[in-house]
Short mmCIF file of C-alpha atoms in Angstrom, two decimals:
data_model
loop_
_atom_site.label_atom_id
_atom_site.label_comp_id
_atom_site.label_asym_id
_atom_site.label_seq_id
_atom_site.Cartn_x
_atom_site.Cartn_y
_atom_site.Cartn_z
CA UNK A 93 30.53 75.03 -12.05
CA UNK A 94 31.47 71.88 -10.20
CA UNK A 95 30.26 71.29 -6.64
CA UNK A 96 32.18 68.06 -6.02
CA UNK A 97 34.15 67.65 -2.85
CA UNK A 98 37.42 67.52 -4.79
CA UNK A 99 36.73 70.64 -6.87
CA UNK A 100 33.92 72.60 -5.22
CA UNK A 101 34.31 75.77 -7.29
CA UNK A 102 34.93 76.67 -10.91
CA UNK A 103 38.01 78.19 -12.50
CA UNK A 104 36.89 81.82 -12.34
CA UNK A 105 36.16 81.59 -8.61
CA UNK A 106 39.44 79.79 -8.04
CA UNK A 107 41.26 82.65 -9.76
CA UNK A 108 39.46 85.15 -7.53
CA UNK A 109 40.45 83.15 -4.46
CA UNK A 110 44.07 83.17 -5.53
CA UNK A 111 43.90 86.91 -6.08
CA UNK A 112 42.42 87.47 -2.61
CA UNK A 113 45.16 85.36 -1.03
CA UNK A 114 47.86 87.26 -2.88
CA UNK A 115 46.32 90.63 -1.98
CA UNK A 116 46.13 89.60 1.68
CA UNK A 117 49.85 88.88 1.63
CA UNK A 118 49.64 85.15 2.31
CA UNK A 119 52.90 83.61 1.13
CA UNK A 120 53.40 80.32 3.00
CA UNK A 121 51.13 77.37 2.21
CA UNK A 122 48.95 79.45 -0.10
CA UNK A 123 47.65 76.26 -1.73
CA UNK A 124 46.17 75.03 1.55
CA UNK A 125 44.68 78.42 2.37
CA UNK A 126 43.08 78.40 -1.09
CA UNK A 127 41.62 74.97 -0.38
CA UNK A 128 40.06 76.22 2.87
CA UNK A 129 38.48 79.19 1.10
CA UNK A 130 37.29 77.03 -1.78
CA UNK A 131 35.68 74.62 0.67
CA UNK A 132 33.83 77.52 2.26
CA UNK A 133 32.52 78.61 -1.13
CA UNK A 134 31.60 74.99 -1.84
CA UNK A 135 29.52 74.84 1.32
CA UNK A 136 27.57 77.83 0.05
CA UNK A 137 27.07 76.23 -3.33
CA UNK A 138 25.78 73.09 -1.63
CA UNK A 139 22.98 75.12 -0.03
CA UNK A 140 24.27 73.94 3.34
CA UNK A 141 21.92 74.48 6.28
CA UNK A 142 22.69 77.64 8.28
CA UNK A 143 23.26 75.68 11.50
CA UNK A 144 25.78 73.46 9.74
CA UNK A 145 27.54 76.54 8.39
CA UNK A 146 27.70 77.98 11.92
CA UNK A 147 29.28 74.76 13.16
CA UNK A 148 31.90 74.79 10.40
CA UNK A 149 32.63 78.48 10.85
CA UNK A 150 32.93 78.30 14.65
CA UNK A 151 35.13 75.20 14.48
CA UNK A 152 37.56 76.86 12.09
CA UNK A 153 37.62 80.04 14.17
CA UNK A 154 38.33 78.06 17.35
CA UNK A 155 41.10 76.08 15.70
CA UNK A 156 42.74 79.29 14.51
CA UNK A 157 42.67 80.72 18.04
CA UNK A 158 44.13 77.51 19.47
CA UNK A 159 46.85 77.26 16.84
CA UNK A 160 47.89 80.82 17.67
CA UNK A 161 48.02 80.02 21.39
CA UNK A 162 50.27 77.00 20.88
CA UNK A 163 52.49 78.38 18.09
CA UNK A 164 55.07 80.21 20.28
CA UNK A 165 55.78 76.96 22.16
CA UNK A 166 56.14 74.67 19.17
CA UNK A 167 59.61 73.49 20.17
CA UNK A 168 58.73 72.84 23.83
CA UNK A 169 57.64 69.28 24.74
CA UNK A 170 54.14 69.13 26.18
CA UNK A 171 52.18 66.70 28.31
CA UNK A 172 48.41 66.79 28.65
CA UNK A 173 46.95 65.95 32.06
CA UNK A 174 43.33 64.80 32.15
CA UNK A 175 41.17 64.47 35.24
CA UNK A 176 37.98 65.46 36.99
CA UNK A 177 36.89 69.05 37.53
CA UNK A 178 35.23 67.88 40.76
CA UNK A 179 38.37 66.78 42.60
CA UNK A 180 38.96 68.90 45.68
CA UNK A 181 42.24 70.43 46.78
CA UNK A 182 42.51 68.15 49.83
CA UNK A 183 42.18 64.97 47.73
CA UNK A 184 45.34 62.83 47.30
CA UNK A 185 44.58 62.79 43.55
CA UNK A 186 44.86 66.58 43.50
CA UNK A 187 48.28 66.38 45.12
CA UNK A 188 49.39 63.63 42.73
CA UNK A 189 48.39 65.67 39.67
CA UNK A 190 50.21 68.73 40.99
CA UNK A 191 53.31 66.68 41.79
CA UNK A 192 53.60 65.00 38.38
CA UNK A 193 53.06 68.34 36.64
CA UNK A 194 55.81 69.90 38.76
CA UNK A 195 58.17 67.00 38.05
CA UNK A 196 57.72 67.32 34.30
CA UNK A 197 57.93 71.11 34.34
CA UNK A 198 61.29 70.80 36.14
CA UNK A 199 62.51 68.80 33.14
CA UNK A 200 61.48 71.43 30.61
CA UNK A 201 57.98 70.24 29.73
CA UNK A 202 54.86 72.35 29.45
CA UNK A 203 51.58 71.08 30.87
CA UNK A 204 48.34 71.29 28.89
CA UNK A 205 44.99 70.99 30.66
CA UNK A 206 41.32 71.69 30.10
CA UNK A 207 41.83 74.91 32.12
CA UNK A 208 39.06 74.15 34.60
CA UNK A 209 39.01 73.44 38.36
CA UNK A 210 39.87 70.17 40.10
CA UNK A 211 42.66 68.11 38.55
CA UNK A 212 43.11 70.70 35.82
CA UNK A 213 43.86 73.40 38.36
CA UNK A 214 46.12 71.05 40.32
CA UNK A 215 48.22 70.39 37.21
CA UNK A 216 48.44 74.09 36.40
CA UNK A 217 49.48 74.88 39.96
CA UNK A 218 52.15 72.18 39.86
CA UNK A 219 53.59 73.34 36.56
CA UNK A 220 53.24 77.04 37.32
CA UNK A 221 51.77 79.74 35.08
CA UNK A 222 54.85 79.96 32.83
CA UNK A 223 54.64 76.24 32.07
CA UNK A 224 50.87 75.89 31.62
CA UNK A 225 48.52 76.09 28.64
CA UNK A 226 44.75 75.71 28.86
CA UNK A 227 41.98 74.74 26.45
CA UNK A 228 38.69 75.43 28.20
CA UNK A 229 35.11 74.55 27.24
CA UNK A 230 32.19 76.95 27.44
CA UNK A 231 29.39 75.26 29.39
CA UNK A 232 26.30 76.73 31.07
CA UNK A 233 27.51 75.60 34.49
CA UNK A 234 31.28 75.56 34.00
CA UNK A 235 33.42 77.87 36.08
CA UNK A 236 35.76 80.31 34.41
CA UNK A 237 39.31 79.14 33.57
CA UNK A 238 41.30 78.55 36.73
CA UNK A 239 43.25 81.50 38.04
CA UNK A 240 46.69 80.02 37.32
CA UNK A 241 46.14 79.88 33.58
CA UNK A 242 43.86 82.89 33.32
CA UNK A 243 46.41 85.11 35.05
CA UNK A 244 49.10 84.14 32.54
CA UNK A 245 46.67 84.65 29.64
CA UNK A 246 47.54 81.24 28.21
CA UNK A 247 44.09 79.84 27.60
CA UNK A 248 41.72 79.50 24.68
CA UNK A 249 37.99 78.88 25.12
CA UNK A 250 36.13 76.40 22.92
CA UNK A 251 32.44 75.95 22.16
CA UNK A 252 32.77 72.43 20.85
CA UNK A 253 34.22 69.39 22.59
CA UNK A 254 35.63 68.01 19.34
CA UNK A 255 37.81 71.06 18.68
CA UNK A 256 38.86 71.12 22.33
CA UNK A 257 39.86 67.46 22.28
CA UNK A 258 41.81 68.03 19.07
CA UNK A 259 43.98 70.64 20.75
CA UNK A 260 44.33 68.71 24.01
CA UNK A 261 45.79 65.82 22.00
CA UNK A 262 47.43 67.30 18.91
CA UNK A 263 50.36 69.12 20.47
CA UNK A 264 51.34 66.75 23.28
CA UNK A 265 54.06 64.12 23.44
CA UNK A 266 52.64 62.38 26.49
CA UNK A 267 49.46 62.00 28.52
CA UNK A 268 48.64 61.51 32.18
CA UNK A 269 45.09 60.52 33.10
CA UNK A 270 43.97 60.91 36.72
CA UNK A 271 40.72 59.25 37.85
CA UNK A 272 37.66 61.14 36.71
CA UNK A 273 34.18 60.83 35.27
CA UNK A 274 32.65 60.62 31.81
CA UNK A 275 34.83 63.40 30.38
CA UNK A 276 38.09 61.90 31.59
CA UNK A 277 37.13 58.43 30.38
CA UNK A 278 36.04 59.86 27.03
CA UNK A 279 39.43 61.51 26.61
CA UNK A 280 41.28 58.35 27.63
CA UNK A 281 39.33 56.08 25.29
CA UNK A 282 39.88 58.47 22.39
CA UNK A 283 43.61 58.39 23.11
CA UNK A 284 43.59 54.59 23.15
CA UNK A 285 41.56 54.45 19.93
CA UNK A 286 43.94 56.82 18.14
CA UNK A 287 46.90 54.68 19.22
CA UNK A 288 45.26 51.35 18.43
CA UNK A 289 44.26 52.43 14.92
CA UNK A 290 47.46 54.28 14.07
CA UNK A 291 45.64 57.57 13.56
CA UNK A 292 48.11 59.16 15.97
CA UNK A 293 51.81 58.56 16.38
CA UNK A 294 52.82 56.47 19.40
CA UNK A 295 53.00 58.43 22.64
CA UNK A 296 53.29 57.43 26.31
CA UNK A 297 50.02 57.19 28.27
CA UNK A 298 50.04 57.01 32.07
CA UNK A 299 47.04 56.20 34.25
CA UNK A 300 48.01 57.78 37.56
CA UNK A 301 46.14 56.97 40.76
CA UNK A 302 46.48 58.15 44.34
CA UNK A 303 48.79 56.03 46.52
CA UNK A 304 47.04 52.71 47.08
CA UNK A 305 44.19 53.63 44.71
CA UNK A 306 42.38 51.02 42.61
CA UNK A 307 40.47 53.13 40.08
CA UNK A 308 42.53 52.18 37.03
CA UNK A 309 42.94 48.60 38.22
CA UNK A 310 39.17 48.37 37.81
CA UNK A 311 39.57 49.34 34.16
CA UNK A 312 42.22 46.66 33.73
CA UNK A 313 39.89 44.07 35.27
CA UNK A 314 37.05 45.11 32.99
CA UNK A 315 39.32 44.77 29.97
CA UNK A 316 40.59 41.35 31.11
CA UNK A 317 37.16 39.98 32.04
CA UNK A 318 34.90 41.53 29.40
CA UNK A 319 36.70 43.18 26.48
CA UNK A 320 39.53 40.76 25.73
CA UNK A 321 37.49 37.51 26.05
CA UNK A 322 34.87 38.81 23.61
CA UNK A 323 37.56 39.80 21.12
CA UNK A 324 36.62 43.47 20.88
CA UNK A 325 40.16 44.48 21.86
CA UNK A 326 43.46 42.63 21.54
CA UNK A 327 45.14 41.09 24.58
CA UNK A 328 48.04 43.55 24.34
CA UNK A 329 46.04 46.73 23.70
CA UNK A 330 46.62 47.97 27.24
CA UNK A 331 50.31 47.06 27.22
CA UNK A 332 51.12 50.54 25.92
CA UNK A 333 49.60 52.08 29.07
CA UNK A 334 51.37 52.42 32.43
CA UNK A 335 49.09 52.07 35.46
CA UNK A 336 50.81 53.43 38.56
CA UNK A 337 50.32 55.31 41.81
CA UNK A 338 53.89 56.63 41.72
CA UNK A 339 54.50 60.20 40.59
CA UNK A 340 58.15 59.40 39.86
CA UNK A 341 57.22 56.41 37.71
CA UNK A 342 54.64 58.49 35.84
CA UNK A 343 57.11 61.26 35.04
CA UNK A 344 59.80 58.75 34.04
CA UNK A 345 57.39 56.97 31.71
CA UNK A 346 56.67 60.23 29.86
CA UNK A 347 60.27 61.38 29.52
CA UNK A 348 61.75 57.89 29.04
CA UNK A 349 59.60 57.22 25.97
CA UNK A 350 61.65 59.90 24.19
CA UNK A 351 65.04 58.76 25.48
CA UNK A 352 66.15 57.44 22.07
CA UNK A 353 63.02 57.49 19.91
CA UNK A 354 62.64 60.80 18.09
CA UNK A 355 59.87 60.50 15.48
CA UNK A 356 58.61 58.45 12.56
CA UNK A 357 57.38 58.90 9.02
CA UNK A 358 55.58 56.65 6.57
CA UNK A 359 56.44 56.35 2.89
CA UNK A 360 53.68 54.09 1.60
CA UNK A 361 54.21 50.79 3.39
CA UNK A 362 57.75 51.70 4.41
CA UNK A 363 58.28 53.07 7.89
CA UNK A 364 61.21 55.29 8.78
CA UNK A 365 62.01 55.46 12.49
CA UNK A 366 64.19 58.39 13.56
CA UNK A 367 66.41 57.92 16.63
CA UNK A 368 68.60 60.11 18.82
CA UNK A 369 71.66 57.84 18.60
CA UNK A 370 73.09 55.56 15.92
CA UNK A 371 72.37 51.89 16.79
CA UNK A 372 75.04 49.22 16.65
CA UNK A 373 74.98 46.21 14.33
CA UNK A 374 74.13 43.94 17.25
CA UNK A 375 71.24 46.18 18.31
CA UNK A 376 69.74 46.17 14.81
CA UNK A 377 70.15 42.39 14.65
CA UNK A 378 68.38 42.04 17.99
CA UNK A 379 65.47 44.11 16.68
CA UNK A 380 65.15 41.80 13.68
CA UNK A 381 65.18 38.72 15.88
CA UNK A 382 62.46 40.12 18.12
CA UNK A 383 60.19 42.01 15.73
CA UNK A 384 60.37 40.19 12.38
CA UNK A 385 56.70 39.17 12.77
CA UNK A 386 55.70 42.83 12.57
CA UNK A 387 57.17 43.15 9.07
CA UNK A 388 55.57 42.30 5.75
CA UNK A 389 58.98 41.43 4.32
CA UNK A 390 62.66 42.27 4.39
CA UNK A 391 64.54 43.35 7.49
CA UNK A 392 64.95 46.32 9.78
CA UNK A 393 67.93 48.25 8.43
CA UNK A 394 69.79 51.48 8.92
CA UNK A 395 68.76 54.10 6.39
CA UNK A 396 69.95 57.37 4.93
CA UNK A 397 67.76 60.46 4.86
CA UNK A 398 65.23 60.21 2.04
CA UNK A 399 65.04 62.91 -0.61
CA UNK A 400 61.53 63.79 0.51
CA UNK A 401 62.71 64.27 4.09
CA UNK A 402 65.58 66.41 2.86
CA UNK A 403 63.25 68.59 0.80
CA UNK A 404 60.98 68.99 3.82
CA UNK A 405 63.94 69.54 6.18
CA UNK A 406 62.36 66.81 8.28
CA UNK A 407 64.67 65.68 11.12
CA UNK A 408 67.55 65.30 8.64
CA UNK A 409 70.25 65.01 11.32
CA UNK A 410 68.75 62.00 13.09
CA UNK A 411 69.95 58.40 12.58
CA UNK A 412 67.30 56.23 10.92
CA UNK A 413 65.94 52.72 10.76
CA UNK A 414 63.70 51.63 7.93
CA UNK A 415 61.40 48.63 7.53
CA UNK A 416 58.33 47.30 5.73
CA UNK A 417 56.04 47.47 8.75
CA UNK A 418 52.70 45.67 8.69
CA UNK A 419 50.14 48.47 9.01
CA UNK A 420 47.66 45.99 10.49
CA UNK A 421 50.06 45.75 13.45
CA UNK A 422 50.49 49.49 13.90
CA UNK A 423 49.10 49.29 17.42
CA UNK A 424 52.23 47.33 18.38
CA UNK A 425 54.66 50.03 17.28
CA UNK A 426 55.12 51.10 20.90
CA UNK A 427 56.87 47.79 21.60
CA UNK A 428 59.48 48.52 18.94
CA UNK A 429 59.95 52.05 20.25
CA UNK A 430 60.43 50.83 23.81
CA UNK A 431 63.04 48.39 22.56
CA UNK A 432 65.15 51.08 20.87
CA UNK A 433 64.93 53.14 24.07
CA UNK A 434 66.75 50.35 25.94
CA UNK A 435 69.71 50.24 23.54
CA UNK A 436 73.12 50.66 25.15
CA UNK A 437 73.78 53.24 22.43
CA UNK A 438 70.80 55.35 23.55
CA UNK A 439 71.50 58.64 25.34
CA UNK A 440 71.62 58.40 29.10
CA UNK A 441 68.44 59.35 30.91
CA UNK A 442 68.64 63.03 31.80
CA UNK A 443 68.27 64.19 35.41
CA UNK A 444 65.85 67.02 36.17
CA UNK A 445 67.08 70.34 34.81
CA UNK A 446 66.25 73.95 35.29
CA UNK A 447 63.21 74.72 33.09
CA UNK A 448 64.11 76.18 29.74
CA UNK A 449 63.03 79.71 29.00
CA UNK A 450 59.73 79.80 27.14
CA UNK A 451 59.26 82.29 24.37
#
């Protein structure tokens, strides 16, 4: 019986797993469910330490709970707001977090927070209970989830920071970071790392300060004086981030990133960029003039829906651009996205609307 990572169990056990899945009534994605069960059996065959098994079991249980919390709101755009649990209600930062959450909620967005006090409570208050989701962490000294989220029963509690951070990032199409301590900085730097390395699709990131505040300007100075000169980050790595003390600018940055850009998908080295509006010939030519250095060859061109996308029913109605994008330059994708958002053919920026009903 094999114990390799690619085939952790033998044929007889695999057949039993398939039978269990069928008996349980699992129909969709049965192959992936079988892989999860087979991995669990493989951990047992590996004589894995009990503590390690508890970590794996708890992580999977937490992810299931979080997936179930988020599932009813899959089609609602979400923004995650990070910030300190220690910020008091009379702090200008508290008011800024509440205001940006309210502004985005008015445009149909849901707000995701860590469900605690401080900035997290401010964001939940701004968005309101019907527009808030929380992913809390169980700590010896941490307060219970704030009343706004707890009252609406839209919170999931996590034991591990890594599962919590997964859910704070995975579902959101934008991020607002308000000055905070180690936790806030940890969350910000993970966001920047995911963007820089291409492990996450491009998303807007706003560093929002209180009016006249200099917290995030200090980070910019540190990057300019220490990180960039030593070569540990690229000179344009912070270009994807908006530093502002304006609530209106913060909200516009989040919504504006999705004005024309819809999504992307990789097919080997070929990138397909899905848009909201069909670009003109002149607009495509302008992209080629400006971004040819980001390609490994060929040109940026309009494209039809691929057969794989059609089989997956993956954004088949959206206009497309395709290109051989240099994966070593994936951190610069945001520049291309911002360019397509400025097209004359792009949809007009939408004014605030009444919030959509949430299922």
